[in-house]
PDB file of C-alpha atoms in Angstrom:
ATOM      1  CA  MET A   1      -9.909  13.370 -29.738  1.00 65.00           C
ATOM      2  CA  THR A   2     -12.643  16.051 -29.520  1.00 82.00           C
ATOM      3  CA  ASN A   3     -14.578  16.779 -26.381  1.00 88.00           C
ATOM      4  CA  PRO A   4     -18.277  15.833 -26.638  1.00 90.00           C
ATOM      5  CA  PRO A   5     -20.986  18.470 -26.147  1.00 91.00           C
ATOM      6  CA  MET A   6     -21.894  18.843 -22.463  1.00 91.00           C
ATOM      7  CA  SER A   7     -24.845  20.469 -20.842  1.00 92.00           C
ATOM      8  CA  GLU A   8     -24.409  22.838 -17.906  1.00 93.00           C
ATOM      9  CA  THR A   9     -25.729  20.203 -15.508  1.00 94.00           C
ATOM     10  CA  GLN A  10     -23.417  17.547 -16.893  1.00 94.00           C
ATOM     11  CA  PHE A  11     -20.413  19.744 -16.670  1.00 95.00           C
ATOM     12  CA  THR A  12     -21.257  20.798 -13.095  1.00 95.00           C
ATOM     13  CA  LEU A  13     -21.719  17.182 -12.012  1.00 96.00           C
ATOM     14  CA  VAL A  14     -18.271  16.169 -13.080  1.00 96.00           C
ATOM     15  CA  TYR A  15     -16.757  19.453 -11.826  1.00 96.00           C
ATOM     16  CA  ASP A  16     -18.232  18.854  -8.318  1.00 97.00           C
ATOM     17  CA  ALA A  17     -17.338  15.154  -8.253  1.00 97.00           C
ATOM     18  CA  LEU A  18     -13.718  15.773  -9.130  1.00 97.00           C
ATOM     19  CA  SER A  19     -13.470  18.627  -6.625  1.00 97.00           C
ATOM     20  CA  PHE A  20     -15.039  16.498  -3.823  1.00 97.00           C
ATOM     21  CA  SER A  21     -12.690  13.552  -4.629  1.00 97.00           C
ATOM     22  CA  LEU A  22      -9.667  15.856  -4.571  1.00 97.00           C
ATOM     23  CA  ALA A  23     -10.725  17.285  -1.119  1.00 97.00           C
ATOM     24  CA  THR A  24     -11.406  13.795   0.221  1.00 97.00           C
ATOM     25  CA  MET A  25      -7.962  12.450  -0.907  1.00 98.00           C
ATOM     26  CA  MET A  26      -6.154  15.443   0.558  1.00 98.00           C
ATOM     27  CA  ALA A  27      -7.957  15.264   3.905  1.00 97.00           C
ATOM     28  CA  SER A  28      -7.369  11.462   4.081  1.00 97.00           C
ATOM     29  CA  THR A  29      -3.678  11.941   3.451  1.00 98.00           C
ATOM     30  CA  ILE A  30      -3.249  14.495   6.245  1.00 97.00           C
ATOM     31  CA  PHE A  31      -5.203  12.249   8.680  1.00 97.00           C
ATOM     32  CA  PHE A  32      -3.261   9.058   7.842  1.00 97.00           C
ATOM     33  CA  TRP A  33       0.167  10.607   8.043  1.00 97.00           C
ATOM     34  CA  LEU A  34      -0.564  12.510  11.306  1.00 96.00           C
ATOM     35  CA  ARG A  35      -1.566   9.226  12.863  1.00 95.00           C
ATOM     36  CA  VAL A  36       1.624   7.300  11.897  1.00 95.00           C
ATOM     37  CA  SER A  37       3.335   8.266  15.159  1.00 94.00           C
ATOM     38  CA  SER A  38       0.532   6.492  17.117  1.00 93.00           C
ATOM     39  CA  ALA A  39       0.951   3.164  15.279  1.00 92.00           C
ATOM     40  CA  GLY A  40       3.308   0.394  16.490  1.00 90.00           C
ATOM     41  CA  SER A  41       6.663   0.170  14.735  1.00 89.00           C
ATOM     42  CA  LYS A  42       5.515  -2.979  12.791  1.00 89.00           C
ATOM     43  CA  TYR A  43       2.519  -1.141  11.329  1.00 91.00           C
ATOM     44  CA  LYS A  44       3.885   2.295  10.531  1.00 94.00           C
ATOM     45  CA  SER A  45       4.778   1.218   6.969  1.00 93.00           C
ATOM     46  CA  ALA A  46       1.191   0.147   6.262  1.00 93.00           C
ATOM     47  CA  LEU A  47      -0.147   3.526   7.452  1.00 95.00           C
ATOM     48  CA  ILE A  48       2.493   5.495   5.494  1.00 96.00           C
ATOM     49  CA  ILE A  49       1.581   3.582   2.369  1.00 96.00           C
ATOM     50  CA  THR A  50      -2.080   4.187   2.985  1.00 96.00           C
ATOM     51  CA  GLY A  51      -1.461   7.993   3.112  1.00 97.00           C
ATOM     52  CA  LEU A  52       0.818   7.650   0.003  1.00 97.00           C
ATOM     53  CA  VAL A  53      -2.066   6.098  -1.902  1.00 97.00           C
ATOM     54  CA  THR A  54      -4.314   9.057  -1.182  1.00 97.00           C
ATOM     55  CA  PHE A  55      -1.513  11.599  -1.737  1.00 98.00           C
ATOM     56  CA  ILE A  56      -0.769  10.218  -5.224  1.00 97.00           C
ATOM     57  CA  ALA A  57      -4.550  10.172  -5.946  1.00 97.00           C
ATOM     58  CA  ALA A  58      -4.892  13.774  -4.772  1.00 97.00           C
ATOM     59  CA  TYR A  59      -2.173  14.899  -7.118  1.00 97.00           C
ATOM     60  CA  HIS A  60      -3.810  13.113 -10.124  1.00 97.00           C
ATOM     61  CA  TYR A  61      -7.266  14.369  -9.231  1.00 97.00           C
ATOM     62  CA  MET A  62      -5.877  17.880  -9.232  1.00 97.00           C
ATOM     63  CA  ARG A  63      -4.559  17.247 -12.772  1.00 96.00           C
ATOM     64  CA  ILE A  64      -7.834  15.698 -13.874  1.00 96.00           C
ATOM     65  CA  PHE A  65      -9.799  18.637 -12.475  1.00 96.00           C
ATOM     66  CA  ASN A  66      -7.568  21.129 -14.166  1.00 96.00           C
ATOM     67  CA  SER A  67      -7.835  19.251 -17.438  1.00 96.00           C
ATOM     68  CA  TRP A  68     -11.634  19.234 -17.125  1.00 95.00           C
ATOM     69  CA  THR A  69     -11.870  22.993 -16.622  1.00 95.00           C
ATOM     70  CA  GLU A  70      -9.618  23.507 -19.640  1.00 95.00           C
ATOM     71  CA  ALA A  71     -11.660  21.174 -21.862  1.00 95.00           C
ATOM     72  CA  TYR A  72     -14.794  23.365 -21.590  1.00 94.00           C
ATOM     73  CA  THR A  73     -15.617  27.089 -21.278  1.00 92.00           C
ATOM     74  CA  TRP A  74     -18.701  28.493 -19.633  1.00 87.00           C
ATOM     75  CA  GLY A  75     -20.099  31.543 -21.374  1.00 83.00           C
ATOM     76  CA  ALA A  76     -23.398  33.211 -22.422  1.00 81.00           C
ATOM     77  CA  ASP A  77     -24.149  30.275 -24.652  1.00 82.00           C
ATOM     78  CA  GLY A  78     -23.623  27.689 -21.838  1.00 87.00           C
ATOM     79  CA  VAL A  79     -20.874  25.152 -21.824  1.00 91.00           C
ATOM     80  CA  THR A  80     -18.838  24.969 -24.951  1.00 92.00           C
ATOM     81  CA  PRO A  81     -16.076  22.395 -25.756  1.00 93.00           C
ATOM     82  CA  THR A  82     -12.607  23.844 -26.334  1.00 93.00           C
ATOM     83  CA  ASP A  83      -9.829  22.599 -28.587  1.00 91.00           C
ATOM     84  CA  ILE A  84      -7.963  21.203 -25.573  1.00 93.00           C
ATOM     85  CA  PRO A  85      -8.845  17.552 -25.175  1.00 92.00           C
ATOM     86  CA  PHE A  86      -9.898  16.297 -21.734  1.00 92.00           C
ATOM     87  CA  ASN A  87      -6.961  14.133 -20.556  1.00 90.00           C
ATOM     88  CA  ASP A  88      -8.344  11.219 -18.471  1.00 85.00           C
ATOM     89  CA  ALA A  89      -4.996   9.312 -18.805  1.00 89.00           C
ATOM     90  CA  TYR A  90      -4.101  10.847 -15.408  1.00 93.00           C
ATOM     91  CA  ARG A  91      -6.594   8.449 -13.863  1.00 92.00           C
ATOM     92  CA  TYR A  92      -4.786   5.409 -15.320  1.00 92.00           C
ATOM     93  CA  MET A  93      -1.344   6.804 -14.306  1.00 94.00           C
ATOM     94  CA  ASP A  94      -2.786   7.140 -10.766  1.00 95.00           C
ATOM     95  CA  TRP A  95      -4.156   3.582 -10.759  1.00 94.00           C
ATOM     96  CA  LEU A  96      -0.843   2.135 -12.088  1.00 94.00           C
ATOM     97  CA  LEU A  97       0.828   3.526  -8.958  1.00 95.00           C
ATOM     98  CA  THR A  98      -1.944   3.263  -6.284  1.00 95.00           C
ATOM     99  CA  VAL A  99      -3.662  -0.013  -7.111  1.00 93.00           C
ATOM    100  CA  PRO A 100      -0.655  -2.215  -6.295  1.00 93.00           C
ATOM    101  CA  LEU A 101      -0.115  -0.139  -3.147  1.00 94.00           C
ATOM    102  CA  LEU A 102      -3.761  -0.650  -2.089  1.00 93.00           C
ATOM    103  CA  LEU A 103      -3.034  -4.370  -1.949  1.00 92.00           C
ATOM    104  CA  VAL A 104       0.312  -3.945  -0.198  1.00 92.00           C
ATOM    105  CA  GLU A 105      -1.269  -1.897   2.614  1.00 92.00           C
ATOM    106  CA  ILE A 106      -3.593  -4.713   3.351  1.00 91.00           C
ATOM    107  CA  ILE A 107      -0.924  -7.392   3.229  1.00 91.00           C
ATOM    108  CA  LEU A 108       1.207  -5.420   5.628  1.00 90.00           C
ATOM    109  CA  VAL A 109      -1.376  -5.626   8.393  1.00 88.00           C
ATOM    110  CA  MET A 110      -1.989  -9.326   8.019  1.00 87.00           C
ATOM    111  CA  LYS A 111      -0.467 -12.151   9.950  1.00 84.00           C
ATOM    112  CA  LEU A 112       2.176 -13.181   7.434  1.00 83.00           C
ATOM    113  CA  SER A 113       5.859 -13.822   7.605  1.00 83.00           C
ATOM    114  CA  PRO A 114       8.148 -11.270   6.026  1.00 86.00           C
ATOM    115  CA  GLU A 115       8.858 -13.699   3.206  1.00 88.00           C
ATOM    116  CA  ASP A 116       5.189 -14.394   2.481  1.00 87.00           C
ATOM    117  CA  ALA A 117       4.282 -10.773   2.757  1.00 87.00           C
ATOM    118  CA  GLN A 118       6.944  -9.863   0.255  1.00 90.00           C
ATOM    119  CA  GLY A 119       5.886 -12.672  -2.118  1.00 91.00           C
ATOM    120  CA  LYS A 120       2.224 -11.758  -1.937  1.00 90.00           C
ATOM    121  CA  SER A 121       3.071  -8.080  -2.466  1.00 90.00           C
ATOM    122  CA  MET A 122       5.027  -8.870  -5.579  1.00 92.00           C
ATOM    123  CA  THR A 123       2.515 -11.192  -7.170  1.00 93.00           C
ATOM    124  CA  LEU A 124      -0.566  -9.249  -6.347  1.00 92.00           C
ATOM    125  CA  GLY A 125       1.132  -5.905  -7.167  1.00 92.00           C
ATOM    126  CA  SER A 126       2.251  -7.287 -10.517  1.00 94.00           C
ATOM    127  CA  ALA A 127      -1.266  -8.565 -11.335  1.00 94.00           C
ATOM    128  CA  ALA A 128      -2.753  -5.214 -10.396  1.00 93.00           C
ATOM    129  CA  ALA A 129      -0.299  -3.339 -12.670  1.00 94.00           C
ATOM    130  CA  LEU A 130      -1.022  -5.785 -15.487  1.00 94.00           C
ATOM    131  CA  MET A 131      -4.786  -5.249 -14.989  1.00 94.00           C
ATOM    132  CA  ILE A 132      -4.342  -1.488 -15.405  1.00 94.00           C
ATOM    133  CA  ILE A 133      -2.062  -1.768 -18.414  1.00 94.00           C
ATOM    134  CA  LEU A 134      -4.532  -4.157 -20.202  1.00 94.00           C
ATOM    135  CA  GLY A 135      -7.508  -1.957 -19.502  1.00 91.00           C
ATOM    136  CA  TYR A 136      -6.101   1.379 -20.653  1.00 91.00           C
ATOM    137  CA  PRO A 137      -6.151   0.790 -24.449  1.00 89.00           C
ATOM    138  CA  GLY A 138      -9.891  -0.040 -24.396  1.00 86.00           C
ATOM    139  CA  GLU A 139     -10.635   3.034 -22.221  1.00 85.00           C
ATOM    140  CA  LEU A 140      -9.604   5.259 -25.234  1.00 82.00           C
ATOM    141  CA  VAL A 141     -12.602   3.803 -27.233  1.00 78.00           C
ATOM    142  CA  THR A 142     -15.935   5.272 -26.066  1.00 70.00           C
ATOM    143  CA  SER A 143     -17.828   5.365 -29.367  1.00 71.00           C
ATOM    144  CA  GLY A 144     -18.073   3.709 -32.748  1.00 73.00           C
ATOM    145  CA  GLY A 145     -16.802   0.126 -32.917  1.00 78.00           C
ATOM    146  CA  LEU A 146     -16.562  -1.030 -29.305  1.00 81.00           C
ATOM    147  CA  GLY A 147     -15.116  -4.481 -30.081  1.00 86.00           C
ATOM    148  CA  LYS A 148     -11.675  -3.289 -28.987  1.00 88.00           C
ATOM    149  CA  ARG A 149     -13.061  -2.089 -25.685  1.00 87.00           C
ATOM    150  CA  TRP A 150     -14.636  -5.529 -25.103  1.00 91.00           C
ATOM    151  CA  VAL A 151     -11.356  -7.282 -25.802  1.00 92.00           C
ATOM    152  CA  PHE A 152      -9.319  -5.246 -23.365  1.00 91.00           C
ATOM    153  CA  TRP A 153     -12.088  -5.403 -20.783  1.00 93.00           C
ATOM    154  CA  ALA A 154     -12.008  -9.243 -20.930  1.00 94.00           C
ATOM    155  CA  ALA A 155      -8.184  -9.252 -20.835  1.00 95.00           C
ATOM    156  CA  ALA A 156      -8.043  -7.037 -17.742  1.00 94.00           C
ATOM    157  CA  MET A 157     -10.601  -9.292 -16.035  1.00 94.00           C
ATOM    158  CA  LEU A 158      -8.141 -12.132 -15.926  1.00 95.00           C
ATOM    159  CA  PRO A 159      -5.690 -10.568 -13.442  1.00 93.00           C
ATOM    160  CA  PHE A 160      -8.679  -8.984 -11.739  1.00 93.00           C
ATOM    161  CA  GLY A 161     -10.160 -12.430 -11.075  1.00 93.00           C
ATOM    162  CA  TYR A 162      -6.865 -13.636  -9.700  1.00 92.00           C
ATOM    163  CA  ILE A 163      -6.652 -10.723  -7.272  1.00 92.00           C
ATOM    164  CA  VAL A 164     -10.254 -11.202  -6.107  1.00 90.00           C
ATOM    165  CA  GLN A 165      -9.713 -14.920  -5.583  1.00 90.00           C
ATOM    166  CA  THR A 166      -6.509 -14.280  -3.628  1.00 89.00           C
ATOM    167  CA  LEU A 167      -8.114 -11.644  -1.375  1.00 86.00           C
ATOM    168  CA  MET A 168     -11.173 -13.681  -0.636  1.00 84.00           C
ATOM    169  CA  SER A 169      -9.780 -17.179  -0.315  1.00 84.00           C
ATOM    170  CA  GLY A 170      -6.019 -17.332  -1.019  1.00 80.00           C
ATOM    171  CA  LEU A 171      -5.308 -15.322   2.108  1.00 81.00           C
ATOM    172  CA  SER A 172      -7.915 -16.901   4.315  1.00 83.00           C
ATOM    173  CA  SER A 173      -5.457 -18.830   6.365  1.00 83.00           C
ATOM    174  CA  ALA A 174      -3.611 -15.711   7.304  1.00 83.00           C
ATOM    175  CA  THR A 175      -6.822 -13.964   8.106  1.00 82.00           C
ATOM    176  CA  GLU A 176      -8.084 -16.850  10.349  1.00 85.00           C
ATOM    177  CA  ALA A 177      -4.686 -16.907  12.113  1.00 83.00           C
ATOM    178  CA  GLU A 178      -5.614 -13.691  13.837  1.00 84.00           C
ATOM    179  CA  ARG A 179      -6.535 -14.510  17.426  1.00 85.00           C
ATOM    180  CA  ASP A 180      -8.387 -11.281  18.188  1.00 86.00           C
ATOM    181  CA  PRO A 181     -11.852 -11.586  16.603  1.00 88.00           C
ATOM    182  CA  ASN A 182     -12.126  -7.780  16.227  1.00 90.00           C
ATOM    183  CA  ILE A 183      -8.910  -7.585  14.218  1.00 89.00           C
ATOM    184  CA  ARG A 184      -9.920 -10.622  12.197  1.00 89.00           C
ATOM    185  CA  ASP A 185     -13.278  -8.993  11.377  1.00 91.00           C
ATOM    186  CA  LEU A 186     -11.542  -5.714  10.394  1.00 91.00           C
ATOM    187  CA  ILE A 187      -9.205  -7.508   7.990  1.00 90.00           C
ATOM    188  CA  LYS A 188     -12.161  -9.415   6.471  1.00 90.00           C
ATOM    189  CA  MET A 189     -13.985  -6.049   6.106  1.00 91.00           C
ATOM    190  CA  ALA A 190     -10.924  -4.545   4.362  1.00 90.00           C
ATOM    191  CA  GLN A 191     -10.794  -7.473   1.969  1.00 89.00           C
ATOM    192  CA  THR A 192     -14.517  -7.430   1.252  1.00 90.00           C
ATOM    193  CA  ALA A 193     -14.613  -3.607   0.874  1.00 91.00           C
ATOM    194  CA  THR A 194     -11.678  -3.731  -1.554  1.00 90.00           C
ATOM    195  CA  VAL A 195     -13.331  -6.439  -3.649  1.00 90.00           C
ATOM    196  CA  ILE A 196     -16.788  -4.748  -3.666  1.00 91.00           C
ATOM    197  CA  SER A 197     -15.302  -1.303  -4.581  1.00 89.00           C
ATOM    198  CA  TRP A 198     -13.107  -2.833  -7.229  1.00 88.00           C
ATOM    199  CA  CYS A 199     -16.075  -4.645  -8.789  1.00 90.00           C
ATOM    200  CA  THR A 200     -17.575  -1.266  -9.638  1.00 90.00           C
ATOM    201  CA  TYR A 201     -14.677  -0.373 -11.943  1.00 91.00           C
ATOM    202  CA  PRO A 202     -15.343  -3.035 -14.613  1.00 90.00           C
ATOM    203  CA  ILE A 203     -19.050  -2.045 -14.495  1.00 91.00           C
ATOM    204  CA  VAL A 204     -18.261   1.582 -15.090  1.00 90.00           C
ATOM    205  CA  TYR A 205     -15.894   0.438 -17.908  1.00 89.00           C
ATOM    206  CA  LEU A 206     -18.963  -1.097 -19.586  1.00 89.00           C
ATOM    207  CA  PHE A 207     -20.992   2.121 -19.785  1.00 89.00           C
ATOM    208  CA  PRO A 208     -20.164   2.848 -23.447  1.00 85.00           C
ATOM    209  CA  MET A 209     -21.071  -0.865 -24.309  1.00 85.00           C
ATOM    210  CA  LEU A 210     -24.444  -0.406 -22.573  1.00 85.00           C
ATOM    211  CA  GLY A 211     -25.627   2.374 -24.783  1.00 79.00           C
ATOM    212  CA  LEU A 212     -24.341   5.513 -23.098  1.00 77.00           C
ATOM    213  CA  GLU A 213     -22.748   7.935 -25.490  1.00 78.00           C
ATOM    214  CA  GLY A 214     -21.642  11.519 -25.898  1.00 81.00           C
ATOM    215  CA  GLY A 215     -21.623  13.690 -22.791  1.00 85.00           C
ATOM    216  CA  GLY A 216     -23.627  11.047 -20.881  1.00 89.00           C
ATOM    217  CA  VAL A 217     -20.962   8.425 -21.070  1.00 88.00           C
ATOM    218  CA  VAL A 218     -18.226  10.842 -20.036  1.00 91.00           C
ATOM    219  CA  VAL A 219     -20.295  11.996 -17.005  1.00 93.00           C
ATOM    220  CA  GLY A 220     -21.099   8.361 -16.055  1.00 93.00           C
ATOM    221  CA  ILE A 221     -17.517   7.247 -16.248  1.00 92.00           C
ATOM    222  CA  GLN A 222     -16.177  10.205 -14.224  1.00 94.00           C
ATOM    223  CA  LEU A 223     -18.818   9.943 -11.491  1.00 95.00           C
ATOM    224  CA  GLY A 224     -18.469   6.090 -11.218  1.00 93.00           C
ATOM    225  CA  TYR A 225     -14.677   6.058 -11.176  1.00 94.00           C
ATOM    226  CA  SER A 226     -14.576   8.977  -8.616  1.00 95.00           C
ATOM    227  CA  LEU A 227     -16.969   7.175  -6.212  1.00 94.00           C
ATOM    228  CA  SER A 228     -15.097   3.899  -6.535  1.00 93.00           C
ATOM    229  CA  ASP A 229     -11.756   5.708  -5.812  1.00 95.00           C
ATOM    230  CA  ILE A 230     -13.137   7.330  -2.678  1.00 96.00           C
ATOM    231  CA  ILE A 231     -14.361   3.952  -1.374  1.00 94.00           C
ATOM    232  CA  SER A 232     -11.240   1.881  -2.318  1.00 93.00           C
ATOM    233  CA  LYS A 233      -8.656   4.484  -1.270  1.00 96.00           C
ATOM    234  CA  CYS A 234     -10.168   6.524   1.569  1.00 96.00           C
ATOM    235  CA  GLY A 235     -12.722   4.001   2.863  1.00 95.00           C
ATOM    236  CA  VAL A 236     -10.458   0.992   2.845  1.00 94.00           C
ATOM    237  CA  GLY A 237      -7.665   3.283   4.111  1.00 95.00           C
ATOM    238  CA  CYS A 238      -9.702   4.042   7.212  1.00 95.00           C
ATOM    239  CA  ILE A 239     -10.216   0.352   7.801  1.00 95.00           C
ATOM    240  CA  VAL A 240      -6.443  -0.266   7.499  1.00 94.00           C
ATOM    241  CA  TYR A 241      -5.910   2.548   9.926  1.00 95.00           C
ATOM    242  CA  SER A 242      -8.339   0.828  12.406  1.00 95.00           C
ATOM    243  CA  ILE A 243      -6.442  -2.371  12.014  1.00 94.00           C
ATOM    244  CA  THR A 244      -3.121  -0.748  12.744  1.00 94.00           C
ATOM    245  CA  MET A 245      -4.511   0.953  15.885  1.00 94.00           C
ATOM    246  CA  ALA A 246      -6.201  -2.264  17.104  1.00 92.00           C
ATOM    247  CA  LYS A 247      -2.981  -4.269  16.629  1.00 92.00           C
ATOM    248  CA  THR A 248      -0.971  -1.574  18.324  1.00 92.00           C
ATOM    249  CA  ALA A 249      -3.310  -1.546  21.295  1.00 90.00           C
ATOM    250  CA  ALA A 250      -3.322  -5.332  21.523  1.00 85.00           C
ATOM    251  CA  GLU A 251       0.454  -5.570  21.584  1.00 81.00           C
ATOM    252  CA  ALA A 252       0.711  -2.839  24.257  1.00 74.00           C
ATOM    253  CA  LYS A 253      -1.318  -4.941  26.727  1.00 69.00           C
TER     254      LYS A 253
END
């Protein structure tokens, strides 16, 4: 697969977005893990997993960033594609690991029995992994006949719909079981923020089908996915952190 032509502005936009995403993931990891000692024993695992999500993402963003700088050279004639293809598969490897963990970190701070928490973690985690696996083959098609991309987009939306339904209504009884209205609202915020941020991924996936092509579609996909990752991993992670601290403080009274 050859790298499409890229203007200096387009190259810089992706370069800066990947760099910013990497820095955000690294900073979030340090913060979450440094705060583990302040969490109650029942919530330490959730905070550790939250940091693990951003740590894994930071590693893969470093690989994506390095691949981007190897895919193009900047010389007197501007930005020129090299013979080294840009490897965006790192992003899907990241999602395969982190997306199930994103759901687990929310489940671990909810009012569920150990058996229910384990069951929900398994079913939602498996659905998340299936969603990523189904979406990847279509991601490889960004030009020409896009029928294959449509097929895999539709297939990935099936487990996606199940996850959204579970987060927004399937776990409502556990959410409402929280007696503290502040904690209950934080859990609802985490669920809503996860769903909203996740809804941006299938939209970005559609960019090639909406007429974007060449360097434009690559830039759109990289910027869109990077923004979604920051919200779903760092943003939701901060909400999960707030829940662990609120529950810890409530139990200390």
